[in-house]
DNA sequence: CGTGATATTATGGTATACCATCATACGGAA
DNA sequence: TTCCGTATGATGGTATACCATAATATCACG
């Protein structure tokens, strides 16, 4: 046999990939993970609240095996922590941690934004523009969750356009850990205005391929959020016991 | 009763904390996690190799519950991935991912290093100096693992001195995903020399409180490693199937 | 000799059973 | 009344049992 004829070229391999039938083997565990994570992020469980395994079994209708594996996953993500001799609780966040998270976000998001400003193609720019237009249309409603979703899509576009899936993954994970904080921040006076305004600055810088300006605007965007979060957190005194 | 007399001050609270008896409830799961993670990092399992649950049970002498929870943890860490209809395998790494990891490391480590150069106290500087001296003493042996450990301690000192536990956690996790690559990189000609040299540059910049120089040296340190890793990875053709 | 159907096995997904430990409640004694 | 000891229940840690499915081997038929 002529090996050469059958050796898959890179192009053939790519084409074959589009043939793949994605048969998402939706396991109970994945569904439970999704549900529980969303519940925690949405604030259905408050920070520090105990997550009793058997109770969760009843609430989600699955067995402890599933619950425990899900808890391990969320624990590794940082959304759940296990108190010694007590079991899993919803992770608490104090300002020391939250501040670090904002710091990491600054480091990663400014990098992504600058990269995007250097290399973004037309499609990416159009996508960003669309997201911002939707945001403008919706920001009147002052709906924190809507704005949050649009903000997420904005940054997701920026990260993924540059092929920074891993960094985006990290940012997503960190954001879920400060989800409550983000919602509270967005509910603050003027944040529903200043946030989108900063994002437009970022977009403008990207559109005219100005990495420095994009970086500066991005840093300002996050630092403003961090400042608001700090005032909320220290005034609320949500310290880690 | 006079409340004031019994209200714990911050100082008393701190002193009380040192009284705490840390009773590490060493669970089977934690031990198994440690073992398996180290085994993967050490290359005892090769990338892509299947991790059959029942086999691991025999090898580690624990039940499947434990193994499965450990696998979930490692999966979330990125060290293990589950192939559909096949189960868990040791995560594969291609250059696209490795490059992203080096990028994130650049973003986080340059930030930490700059911060350290701005704020490091004498104790931190002394610690860094000691680590480097040990490294110099050992680098003659060209032992990749020794150098790796010292490098880790060097950066750990930098991150933790600035209170960047979360960022350090992220970096540690990312490094474990490219552990093989790092060892291979260190086995390369001259890397056992150039690496420590770069670290000394970083240290010198920190010692004279020069954030910009520290940042530049750190970026150079990582980018050199990335370049070597790239040549190794693309030549070996370790692509993700 | 090859091809397709069927039996067997391997393997992950899920549920459940058991145990040790810790917290709580209760009761008796000083 | 207070304090201590015991009993009981709640809870997480661990092991095991069962099931569905996919991979593999076997065999019969062309």
Short mmCIF file of C-alpha atoms (C1' of nucleotides) in Angstrom, two decimals:
data_model
loop_
_atom_site.label_atom_id
_atom_site.label_comp_id
_atom_site.label_asym_id
_atom_site.label_seq_id
_atom_site.Cartn_x
_atom_site.Cartn_y
_atom_site.Cartn_z
CA UNK A 1 0.00 0.00 0.00
CA UNK A 2 1.11 3.48 -0.66
CA UNK A 3 1.32 4.99 2.77
CA UNK A 4 1.53 8.47 1.42
CA UNK A 5 -1.91 8.31 -0.06
CA UNK A 6 -3.43 7.54 3.29
CA UNK A 7 -1.36 9.70 5.58
CA UNK A 8 -3.78 12.40 6.70
CA UNK A 9 -2.57 15.88 5.94
CA UNK A 10 -3.24 18.68 8.36
CA UNK A 11 -5.99 19.93 6.12
CA UNK A 12 -7.69 16.61 5.87
CA UNK A 13 -7.47 16.24 9.62
CA UNK A 14 -9.14 19.62 10.02
CA UNK A 15 -11.91 18.71 7.66
CA UNK A 16 -12.44 15.44 9.42
CA UNK A 17 -12.85 17.26 12.69
CA UNK A 18 -15.86 19.06 11.33
CA UNK A 19 -17.40 15.67 10.72
CA UNK A 20 -17.26 14.68 14.35
CA UNK A 21 -20.61 14.03 15.91
CA UNK A 22 -20.50 15.70 19.23
CA UNK A 23 -22.45 13.38 21.38
CA UNK A 24 -22.42 15.19 24.66
CA UNK A 25 -22.72 12.38 27.17
CA UNK A 26 -24.73 14.43 29.58
CA UNK A 27 -23.96 12.79 32.85
CA UNK A 28 -25.84 13.48 36.02
CA UNK A 29 -22.63 14.83 37.44
CA UNK A 30 -22.27 17.48 34.76
CA UNK A 31 -25.83 18.60 35.21
CA UNK A 32 -25.49 18.70 38.96
CA UNK A 33 -22.25 20.63 38.63
CA UNK A 34 -23.88 23.21 36.42
CA UNK A 35 -26.86 23.57 38.70
CA UNK A 36 -24.91 23.84 41.89
CA UNK A 37 -22.36 26.24 40.48
CA UNK A 38 -25.07 28.50 39.13
CA UNK A 39 -26.92 28.32 42.41
CA UNK A 40 -23.85 29.44 44.30
CA UNK A 41 -23.00 32.18 41.81
CA UNK A 42 -26.58 33.39 41.82
CA UNK A 43 -26.38 33.67 45.56
CA UNK A 44 -28.95 30.98 46.27
CA UNK A 45 -26.53 29.83 48.92
CA UNK A 46 -24.88 32.49 51.00
CA UNK A 47 -21.14 32.52 51.69
CA UNK A 48 -20.21 30.41 54.63
CA UNK A 49 -23.37 28.38 54.41
CA UNK A 50 -22.86 24.72 54.95
CA UNK A 51 -23.42 22.42 52.01
CA UNK A 52 -24.60 19.25 53.67
CA UNK A 53 -24.12 16.41 51.27
CA UNK A 54 -27.26 14.47 52.01
CA UNK A 55 -29.35 17.62 51.86
CA UNK A 56 -27.94 18.43 48.44
CA UNK A 57 -28.78 14.89 47.39
CA UNK A 58 -32.41 15.55 48.16
CA UNK A 59 -32.38 19.00 46.60
CA UNK A 60 -30.77 17.85 43.36
CA UNK A 61 -32.22 14.36 43.31
CA UNK A 62 -28.93 12.55 42.87
CA UNK A 63 -26.81 10.32 45.01
CA UNK A 64 -23.97 11.29 47.25
CA UNK A 65 -21.35 9.98 44.84
CA UNK A 66 -22.42 12.58 42.33
CA UNK A 67 -22.67 15.34 44.89
CA UNK A 68 -19.27 14.59 46.32
CA UNK A 69 -17.56 14.63 42.94
CA UNK A 70 -19.27 17.88 42.12
CA UNK A 71 -18.17 19.34 45.42
CA UNK A 72 -14.59 18.29 44.70
CA UNK A 73 -14.80 20.08 41.39
CA UNK A 74 -16.20 23.27 42.89
CA UNK A 75 -13.69 23.09 45.68
CA UNK A 76 -10.85 23.04 43.18
CA UNK A 77 -12.49 25.94 41.40
CA UNK A 78 -12.50 27.90 44.62
CA UNK A 79 -16.25 28.24 44.91
CA UNK A 80 -16.49 25.80 47.79
CA UNK A 81 -14.13 25.19 50.65
CA UNK A 82 -14.14 22.39 53.15
CA UNK A 83 -13.94 23.41 56.74
CA UNK A 84 -12.09 20.82 58.81
CA UNK A 85 -14.33 18.63 60.89
CA UNK A 86 -17.31 20.29 59.36
CA UNK A 87 -17.48 19.63 55.66
CA UNK A 88 -18.05 21.77 52.62
CA UNK A 89 -19.27 25.36 52.83
CA UNK A 90 -19.77 28.08 50.25
CA UNK A 91 -16.43 29.85 49.99
CA UNK A 92 -16.07 33.08 51.87
CA UNK A 93 -14.33 36.01 50.29
CA UNK A 94 -12.58 38.79 52.11
CA UNK A 95 -11.06 41.89 50.67
CA UNK A 96 -7.55 40.47 50.74
CA UNK A 97 -8.64 37.75 48.35
CA UNK A 98 -10.96 39.89 46.26
CA UNK A 99 -8.20 42.41 45.77
CA UNK A 100 -5.88 39.69 44.55
CA UNK A 101 -8.50 38.55 42.11
CA UNK A 102 -8.85 42.04 40.71
CA UNK A 103 -5.06 42.23 40.47
CA UNK A 104 -4.85 39.00 38.49
CA UNK A 105 -7.66 40.19 36.27
CA UNK A 106 -5.78 43.39 35.58
CA UNK A 107 -2.68 41.43 34.63
CA UNK A 108 -4.52 39.03 32.34
CA UNK A 109 -7.15 41.31 30.85
CA UNK A 110 -4.76 44.13 30.02
CA UNK A 111 -2.57 41.59 28.25
CA UNK A 112 -5.49 40.23 26.27
CA UNK A 113 -6.83 43.65 25.44
CA UNK A 114 -3.45 44.89 24.24
CA UNK A 115 -3.02 41.79 22.14
CA UNK A 116 -6.46 42.31 20.67
CA UNK A 117 -5.66 45.92 19.86
CA UNK A 118 -2.59 44.76 18.00
CA UNK A 119 -4.13 41.89 16.06
CA UNK A 120 -7.89 42.16 15.95
CA UNK A 121 -9.47 41.47 12.59
CA UNK A 122 -12.60 43.10 11.26
CA UNK A 123 -14.86 40.33 12.41
CA UNK A 124 -13.70 40.72 15.98
CA UNK A 125 -14.12 44.46 15.90
CA UNK A 126 -17.62 44.09 14.51
CA UNK A 127 -18.50 41.60 17.17
CA UNK A 128 -17.30 43.93 19.89
CA UNK A 129 -19.23 46.79 18.38
CA UNK A 130 -22.40 44.73 18.34
CA UNK A 131 -22.00 43.71 21.95
CA UNK A 132 -21.50 47.31 22.98
CA UNK A 133 -24.56 48.43 21.03
CA UNK A 134 -26.67 45.80 22.71
CA UNK A 135 -25.26 46.92 26.01
CA UNK A 136 -26.16 50.54 25.34
CA UNK A 137 -29.66 49.55 24.42
CA UNK A 138 -30.06 47.55 27.61
CA UNK A 139 -28.14 49.67 30.07
CA UNK A 140 -31.15 51.95 30.44
CA UNK A 141 -32.86 49.14 32.28
CA UNK A 142 -30.05 49.13 34.82
CA UNK A 143 -30.35 45.40 35.04
CA UNK A 144 -27.16 44.22 36.69
CA UNK A 145 -27.37 40.69 35.34
CA UNK A 146 -27.85 41.84 31.76
CA UNK A 147 -24.89 44.14 32.00
CA UNK A 148 -22.84 41.42 33.58
CA UNK A 149 -23.63 39.05 30.73
CA UNK A 150 -22.73 41.65 28.11
CA UNK A 151 -19.51 42.50 29.89
CA UNK A 152 -18.63 38.83 29.96
CA UNK A 153 -19.30 38.49 26.25
CA UNK A 154 -17.21 41.57 25.54
CA UNK A 155 -14.16 40.22 27.30
CA UNK A 156 -14.75 36.71 26.04
CA UNK A 157 -14.60 38.00 22.51
CA UNK A 158 -11.35 39.78 23.26
CA UNK A 159 -9.71 36.79 24.91
CA UNK A 160 -10.82 34.18 22.42
CA UNK A 161 -10.04 36.28 19.36
CA UNK A 162 -6.42 36.19 20.45
CA UNK A 163 -6.50 32.49 21.20
CA UNK A 164 -6.17 32.99 24.95
CA UNK A 165 -8.51 30.24 26.02
CA UNK A 166 -6.55 29.33 29.12
CA UNK A 167 -6.32 32.89 30.38
CA UNK A 168 -10.03 33.35 29.74
CA UNK A 169 -10.73 30.21 31.67
CA UNK A 170 -8.81 31.55 34.62
CA UNK A 171 -10.61 34.87 34.48
CA UNK A 172 -13.99 33.18 34.28
CA UNK A 173 -13.18 31.09 37.30
CA UNK A 174 -11.97 34.06 39.28
CA UNK A 175 -15.04 36.04 38.35
CA UNK A 176 -17.30 33.32 39.62
CA UNK A 177 -15.58 33.64 42.97
CA UNK A 178 -16.46 37.32 43.19
CA UNK A 179 -19.83 37.04 41.49
CA UNK A 180 -21.72 38.47 44.41
CA UNK A 181 -19.30 41.31 44.60
CA UNK A 182 -19.71 42.02 40.91
CA UNK A 183 -23.47 42.15 41.12
CA UNK A 184 -23.29 44.41 44.15
CA UNK A 185 -20.81 46.60 42.35
CA UNK A 186 -23.06 46.91 39.34
CA UNK A 187 -25.96 47.85 41.54
CA UNK A 188 -23.99 50.81 42.70
CA UNK A 189 -24.79 54.30 41.60
CA UNK A 190 -23.35 55.10 38.23
CA UNK A 191 -21.53 51.82 37.76
CA UNK A 192 -24.08 50.83 35.15
CA UNK A 193 -22.98 53.92 33.31
CA UNK A 194 -19.26 54.08 33.96
CA UNK A 195 -18.70 50.41 33.20
CA UNK A 196 -20.02 50.54 29.63
CA UNK A 197 -18.28 53.85 29.14
CA UNK A 198 -14.95 52.26 30.00
CA UNK A 199 -15.67 49.38 27.70
CA UNK A 200 -16.32 51.77 24.88
CA UNK A 201 -12.96 53.37 25.56
CA UNK A 202 -11.38 49.95 25.31
CA UNK A 203 -13.22 49.28 22.09
CA UNK A 204 -12.21 52.56 20.56
CA UNK A 205 -8.58 51.84 21.37
CA UNK A 206 -8.87 48.39 19.85
CA UNK A 207 -10.54 49.76 16.74
CA UNK A 208 -7.73 52.16 16.09
CA UNK A 209 -5.16 49.50 17.03
CA UNK A 210 -3.78 51.37 20.01
CA UNK A 211 -2.55 48.79 22.54
CA UNK A 212 -1.34 51.32 25.10
CA UNK A 213 -4.63 53.16 25.26
CA UNK A 214 -6.51 49.86 25.39
CA UNK A 215 -4.37 48.70 28.28
CA UNK A 216 -4.89 51.92 30.18
CA UNK A 217 -8.65 51.87 29.67
CA UNK A 218 -8.85 48.24 30.71
CA UNK A 219 -6.85 48.86 33.85
CA UNK A 220 -9.07 51.80 34.68
CA UNK A 221 -12.16 49.68 34.08
CA UNK A 222 -11.09 47.02 36.53
CA UNK A 223 -9.63 49.35 39.11
CA UNK A 224 -12.85 51.30 39.28
CA UNK A 225 -14.74 48.10 39.89
CA UNK A 226 -12.22 47.09 42.51
CA UNK A 227 -12.56 50.39 44.31
CA UNK A 228 -16.31 50.08 44.49
CA UNK A 229 -16.01 46.48 45.60
CA UNK A 230 -13.61 47.44 48.33
CA UNK A 231 -15.89 50.04 49.76
CA UNK A 232 -18.75 47.56 49.70
CA UNK A 233 -16.75 44.79 51.26
CA UNK A 234 -15.07 46.67 54.06
CA UNK A 235 -18.23 48.55 54.96
CA UNK A 236 -20.20 45.32 55.04
CA UNK A 237 -17.43 43.84 57.14
CA UNK A 238 -17.70 40.54 55.34
CA UNK A 239 -14.49 39.30 56.80
CA UNK A 240 -13.47 35.72 56.87
CA UNK A 241 -14.08 34.44 60.39
CA UNK B 1 -20.30 42.47 82.82
CA UNK B 2 -18.03 44.94 81.18
CA UNK B 3 -18.09 43.92 77.56
CA UNK B 4 -15.13 46.03 76.71
CA UNK B 5 -12.83 43.99 78.87
CA UNK B 6 -13.69 40.87 76.98
CA UNK B 7 -13.95 42.19 73.48
CA UNK B 8 -10.95 40.64 71.71
CA UNK B 9 -8.66 43.15 70.16
CA UNK B 10 -7.02 42.45 66.85
CA UNK B 11 -3.80 41.64 68.64
CA UNK B 12 -5.39 39.19 71.01
CA UNK B 13 -7.16 37.57 68.09
CA UNK B 14 -3.83 37.15 66.34
CA UNK B 15 -2.24 35.61 69.40
CA UNK B 16 -5.15 33.26 69.81
CA UNK B 17 -4.68 32.08 66.28
CA UNK B 18 -1.23 30.82 67.13
CA UNK B 19 -2.85 28.62 69.76
CA UNK B 20 -4.90 26.73 67.23
CA UNK B 21 -4.11 23.06 67.06
CA UNK B 22 -3.87 22.26 63.43
CA UNK B 23 -5.23 18.81 63.24
CA UNK B 24 -4.71 17.94 59.61
CA UNK B 25 -7.38 15.32 59.05
CA UNK B 26 -5.30 13.36 56.64
CA UNK B 27 -7.91 11.68 54.54
CA UNK B 28 -7.21 8.92 52.11
CA UNK B 29 -8.39 11.22 49.39
CA UNK B 30 -5.80 13.86 50.15
CA UNK B 31 -3.02 11.33 50.20
CA UNK B 32 -4.19 9.74 46.99
CA UNK B 33 -4.47 13.17 45.39
CA UNK B 34 -0.91 14.03 46.35
CA UNK B 35 0.42 10.71 45.15
CA UNK B 36 -1.36 10.72 41.84
CA UNK B 37 -0.58 14.34 41.11
CA UNK B 38 3.08 13.79 41.83
CA UNK B 39 3.10 10.65 39.74
CA UNK B 40 1.70 12.53 36.78
CA UNK B 41 4.03 15.48 37.22
CA UNK B 42 6.99 13.18 37.61
CA UNK B 43 6.05 11.56 34.33
CA UNK B 44 5.22 8.18 35.82
CA UNK B 45 2.22 8.30 33.54
CA UNK B 46 2.77 9.57 30.06
CA UNK B 47 0.49 12.13 28.42
CA UNK B 48 -2.51 10.55 26.82
CA UNK B 49 -2.22 7.43 28.89
CA UNK B 50 -5.51 6.13 30.14
CA UNK B 51 -6.15 6.27 33.85
CA UNK B 52 -8.40 3.31 34.40
CA UNK B 53 -10.20 3.78 37.68
CA UNK B 54 -10.11 0.23 38.90
CA UNK B 55 -6.45 -0.10 38.02
CA UNK B 56 -5.67 3.01 40.03
CA UNK B 57 -7.63 1.50 42.90
CA UNK B 58 -5.27 -1.44 42.94
CA UNK B 59 -2.19 0.72 42.48
CA UNK B 60 -3.10 3.13 45.27
CA UNK B 61 -4.92 0.66 47.46
CA UNK B 62 -8.08 2.71 47.82
CA UNK B 63 -11.61 2.43 46.60
CA UNK B 64 -13.11 3.88 43.50
CA UNK B 65 -14.93 6.61 45.39
CA UNK B 66 -11.61 8.06 46.45
CA UNK B 67 -10.06 7.65 43.03
CA UNK B 68 -12.98 9.28 41.30
CA UNK B 69 -12.98 12.31 43.57
CA UNK B 70 -9.25 12.66 43.08
CA UNK B 71 -9.68 12.43 39.34
CA UNK B 72 -12.33 15.15 39.45
CA UNK B 73 -9.90 17.34 41.34
CA UNK B 74 -7.05 16.74 38.91
CA UNK B 75 -9.40 17.24 36.01
CA UNK B 76 -10.35 20.66 37.30
CA UNK B 77 -6.67 21.40 37.78
CA UNK B 78 -6.05 20.56 34.14
CA UNK B 79 -3.74 17.64 34.78
CA UNK B 80 -6.28 15.07 33.69
CA UNK B 81 -8.89 15.23 30.99
CA UNK B 82 -11.74 12.89 30.35
CA UNK B 83 -12.07 11.64 26.83
CA UNK B 84 -15.70 11.05 25.91
CA UNK B 85 -16.71 7.43 25.90
CA UNK B 86 -13.29 6.52 27.19
CA UNK B 87 -12.71 8.00 30.60
CA UNK B 88 -9.87 9.89 32.18
CA UNK B 89 -6.46 10.22 30.55
CA UNK B 90 -3.35 12.17 31.44
CA UNK B 91 -3.80 15.59 29.86
CA UNK B 92 -2.02 16.20 26.59
CA UNK B 93 -0.28 19.45 25.97
CA UNK B 94 0.39 21.00 22.60
CA UNK B 95 2.31 24.11 21.81
CA UNK B 96 -0.81 26.23 21.50
CA UNK B 97 -1.64 25.53 25.11
CA UNK B 98 1.92 25.60 26.39
CA UNK B 99 2.44 28.96 24.79
CA UNK B 100 -0.65 30.32 26.50
CA UNK B 101 0.64 29.05 29.80
CA UNK B 102 3.92 30.84 29.31
CA UNK B 103 1.98 33.97 28.36
CA UNK B 104 -0.08 33.86 31.53
CA UNK B 105 3.04 33.25 33.54
CA UNK B 106 4.64 36.31 31.99
CA UNK B 107 1.62 38.41 32.89
CA UNK B 108 1.46 37.19 36.47
CA UNK B 109 5.12 36.80 37.29
CA UNK B 110 6.18 40.16 35.90
CA UNK B 111 3.46 41.75 38.02
CA UNK B 112 4.62 39.93 41.14
CA UNK B 113 8.26 40.66 40.48
CA UNK B 114 7.61 44.35 39.91
CA UNK B 115 5.56 44.52 43.07
CA UNK B 116 8.32 42.79 44.96
CA UNK B 117 10.89 45.22 43.61
CA UNK B 118 8.77 48.07 44.87
CA UNK B 119 7.97 46.74 48.31
CA UNK B 120 10.35 43.97 49.32
CA UNK B 121 11.64 44.17 52.85
CA UNK B 122 15.04 43.04 54.01
CA UNK B 123 13.88 39.62 55.08
CA UNK B 124 12.53 38.90 51.63
CA UNK B 125 15.69 40.07 49.94
CA UNK B 126 17.78 37.92 52.25
CA UNK B 127 15.61 34.93 51.54
CA UNK B 128 15.97 35.43 47.81
CA UNK B 129 19.71 35.80 48.15
CA UNK B 130 19.93 32.55 50.11
CA UNK B 131 17.90 30.68 47.52
CA UNK B 132 20.14 31.95 44.75
CA UNK B 133 23.28 31.00 46.63
CA UNK B 134 21.99 27.49 47.15
CA UNK B 135 21.12 27.39 43.50
CA UNK B 136 24.61 28.46 42.47
CA UNK B 137 26.10 25.81 44.69
CA UNK B 138 23.91 23.14 43.18
CA UNK B 139 23.78 24.24 39.57
CA UNK B 140 27.16 22.60 38.95
CA UNK B 141 25.45 19.28 39.31
CA UNK B 142 23.14 20.17 36.46
CA UNK B 143 20.35 18.37 38.24
CA UNK B 144 17.17 19.53 36.59
CA UNK B 145 14.94 18.66 39.51
CA UNK B 146 17.09 20.54 42.02
CA UNK B 147 17.11 23.62 39.85
CA UNK B 148 13.39 23.34 39.34
CA UNK B 149 12.80 23.22 43.09
CA UNK B 150 15.02 26.24 43.69
CA UNK B 151 13.35 28.17 40.90
CA UNK B 152 9.99 27.38 42.44
CA UNK B 153 11.14 28.58 45.84
CA UNK B 154 12.53 31.76 44.31
CA UNK B 155 9.24 32.71 42.69
CA UNK B 156 7.22 31.51 45.63
CA UNK B 157 9.11 33.89 47.86
CA UNK B 158 8.43 36.72 45.45
CA UNK B 159 4.73 35.99 45.14
CA UNK B 160 4.04 35.37 48.79
CA UNK B 161 6.07 38.31 50.05
CA UNK B 162 3.64 40.54 48.20
CA UNK B 163 0.60 38.65 49.44
CA UNK B 164 -0.24 37.25 46.03
CA UNK B 165 -1.33 33.80 47.16
CA UNK B 166 -4.00 33.44 44.53
CA UNK B 167 -1.73 34.37 41.66
CA UNK B 168 0.91 32.00 42.98
CA UNK B 169 -1.66 29.26 43.16
CA UNK B 170 -2.54 29.83 39.53
CA UNK B 171 1.11 29.79 38.49
CA UNK B 172 1.77 26.60 40.43
CA UNK B 173 -1.15 24.91 38.75
CA UNK B 174 -0.09 26.03 35.32
CA UNK B 175 3.45 24.88 35.95
CA UNK B 176 2.29 21.44 36.89
CA UNK B 177 0.62 21.22 33.50
CA UNK B 178 3.89 21.87 31.74
CA UNK B 179 6.07 19.99 34.20
CA UNK B 180 7.46 17.62 31.61
CA UNK B 181 8.24 20.53 29.36
CA UNK B 182 10.03 22.33 32.16
CA UNK B 183 12.21 19.36 32.97
CA UNK B 184 13.03 18.88 29.30
CA UNK B 185 13.80 22.56 28.99
CA UNK B 186 16.16 22.44 31.95
CA UNK B 187 17.94 19.45 30.47
CA UNK B 188 18.79 21.58 27.50
CA UNK B 189 22.27 22.86 26.91
CA UNK B 190 22.97 26.00 28.85
CA UNK B 191 19.54 26.32 30.38
CA UNK B 192 20.95 25.27 33.71
CA UNK B 193 23.23 28.25 33.37
CA UNK B 194 21.05 30.86 31.72
CA UNK B 195 18.10 30.23 34.03
CA UNK B 196 19.94 31.03 37.26
CA UNK B 197 21.63 33.93 35.53
CA UNK B 198 18.28 35.46 34.68
CA UNK B 199 17.09 34.90 38.21
CA UNK B 200 20.10 36.75 39.52
CA UNK B 201 19.23 39.64 37.23
CA UNK B 202 15.76 39.65 38.71
CA UNK B 203 17.16 39.56 42.19
CA UNK B 204 19.57 42.41 41.54
CA UNK B 205 16.72 44.51 40.23
CA UNK B 206 14.64 43.70 43.29
CA UNK B 207 17.50 44.48 45.62
CA UNK B 208 17.95 47.94 44.16
CA UNK B 209 14.16 48.42 44.00
CA UNK B 210 14.01 48.73 40.25
CA UNK B 211 10.61 47.42 39.11
CA UNK B 212 11.16 48.07 35.42
CA UNK B 213 14.42 46.14 35.29
CA UNK B 214 12.91 43.34 37.34
CA UNK B 215 9.98 43.11 34.96
CA UNK B 216 12.24 43.03 31.94
CA UNK B 217 14.48 40.35 33.41
CA UNK B 218 11.50 38.24 34.42
CA UNK B 219 9.96 38.48 30.99
CA UNK B 220 13.28 37.50 29.46
CA UNK B 221 13.56 34.56 31.86
CA UNK B 222 10.22 33.13 30.88
CA UNK B 223 10.48 33.90 27.19
CA UNK B 224 13.78 32.08 26.97
CA UNK B 225 12.21 29.07 28.59
CA UNK B 226 9.26 29.31 26.23
CA UNK B 227 11.50 29.46 23.19
CA UNK B 228 13.35 26.33 24.26
CA UNK B 229 10.10 24.60 25.06
CA UNK B 230 8.71 25.49 21.68
CA UNK B 231 11.64 24.02 19.83
CA UNK B 232 11.36 20.86 21.91
CA UNK B 233 7.64 20.55 21.46
CA UNK B 234 7.37 21.21 17.76
CA UNK B 235 10.34 19.01 16.97
CA UNK B 236 8.93 16.19 19.03
CA UNK B 237 5.61 16.76 17.29
CA UNK B 238 3.70 16.13 20.48
CA UNK B 239 0.49 17.41 19.02
CA UNK B 240 -2.87 16.78 20.49
CA UNK B 241 -4.48 14.04 18.40
"C1'" DC C 1 -10.41 -15.26 3.15
"C1'" DG C 2 -13.23 -11.68 4.60
"C1'" DT C 3 -17.38 -9.90 6.58
"C1'" DG C 4 -20.85 -9.35 9.69
"C1'" DA C 5 -23.39 -10.84 13.81
"C1'" DT C 6 -23.16 -12.19 18.50
"C1'" DA C 7 -21.15 -13.10 23.04
"C1'" DT C 8 -17.94 -11.48 26.41
"C1'" DT C 9 -15.44 -8.28 28.87
"C1'" DA C 10 -13.89 -3.87 30.42
"C1'" DT C 11 -15.15 0.41 32.09
"C1'" DG C 12 -17.35 4.43 33.71
"C1'" DG C 13 -21.86 6.19 35.88
"C1'" DT C 14 -24.70 5.79 39.76
"C1'" DA C 15 -26.62 4.35 44.07
"C1'" DT C 16 -26.23 2.55 48.56
"C1'" DA C 17 -24.34 0.55 52.84
"C1'" DC C 18 -21.31 0.94 56.68
"C1'" DC C 19 -18.34 3.21 59.91
"C1'" DA C 20 -15.93 6.68 62.83
"C1'" DT C 21 -16.36 11.03 64.66
"C1'" DC C 22 -18.20 15.15 66.25
"C1'" DA C 23 -21.95 17.96 67.95
"C1'" DT C 24 -25.94 18.22 70.58
"C1'" DA C 25 -29.21 17.06 74.06
"C1'" DC C 26 -30.37 15.17 78.15
"C1'" DG C 27 -29.93 13.77 82.83
"C1'" DG C 28 -27.84 13.15 87.22
"C1'" DA C 29 -24.76 14.59 90.90
"C1'" DA C 30 -22.34 18.10 93.65
"C1'" DT D 1 -27.74 26.02 89.49
"C1'" DT D 2 -23.82 24.32 87.38
"C1'" DC D 3 -20.98 20.95 85.61
"C1'" DC D 4 -19.85 16.63 83.81
"C1'" DG D 5 -20.79 12.27 81.53
"C1'" DT D 6 -23.48 9.60 78.56
"C1'" DA D 7 -26.53 8.71 74.75
"C1'" DT D 8 -28.14 9.84 70.36
"C1'" DG D 9 -28.23 11.76 65.95
"C1'" DA D 10 -26.01 14.10 62.12
"C1'" DT D 11 -22.37 14.06 58.90
"C1'" DG D 12 -18.42 13.12 56.20
"C1'" DG D 13 -15.07 9.23 54.78
"C1'" DT D 14 -14.83 4.95 52.58
"C1'" DA D 15 -16.04 0.75 50.34
"C1'" DT D 16 -18.93 -1.92 47.50
"C1'" DA D 17 -22.75 -3.37 44.46
"C1'" DC D 18 -25.21 -2.80 40.25
"C1'" DC D 19 -26.09 -1.23 35.64
"C1'" DA D 20 -25.59 0.44 30.83
"C1'" DT D 21 -22.59 0.86 27.20
"C1'" DA D 22 -18.67 0.53 24.32
"C1'" DA D 23 -14.73 -2.08 22.93
"C1'" DT D 24 -13.12 -6.60 21.85
"C1'" DA D 25 -13.09 -11.28 20.69
"C1'" DT D 26 -15.25 -15.19 18.73
"C1'" DC D 27 -17.58 -17.59 15.35
"C1'" DA D 28 -20.57 -18.63 11.59
"C1'" DC D 29 -21.63 -17.71 7.00
"C1'" DG D 30 -20.75 -15.97 2.35
#
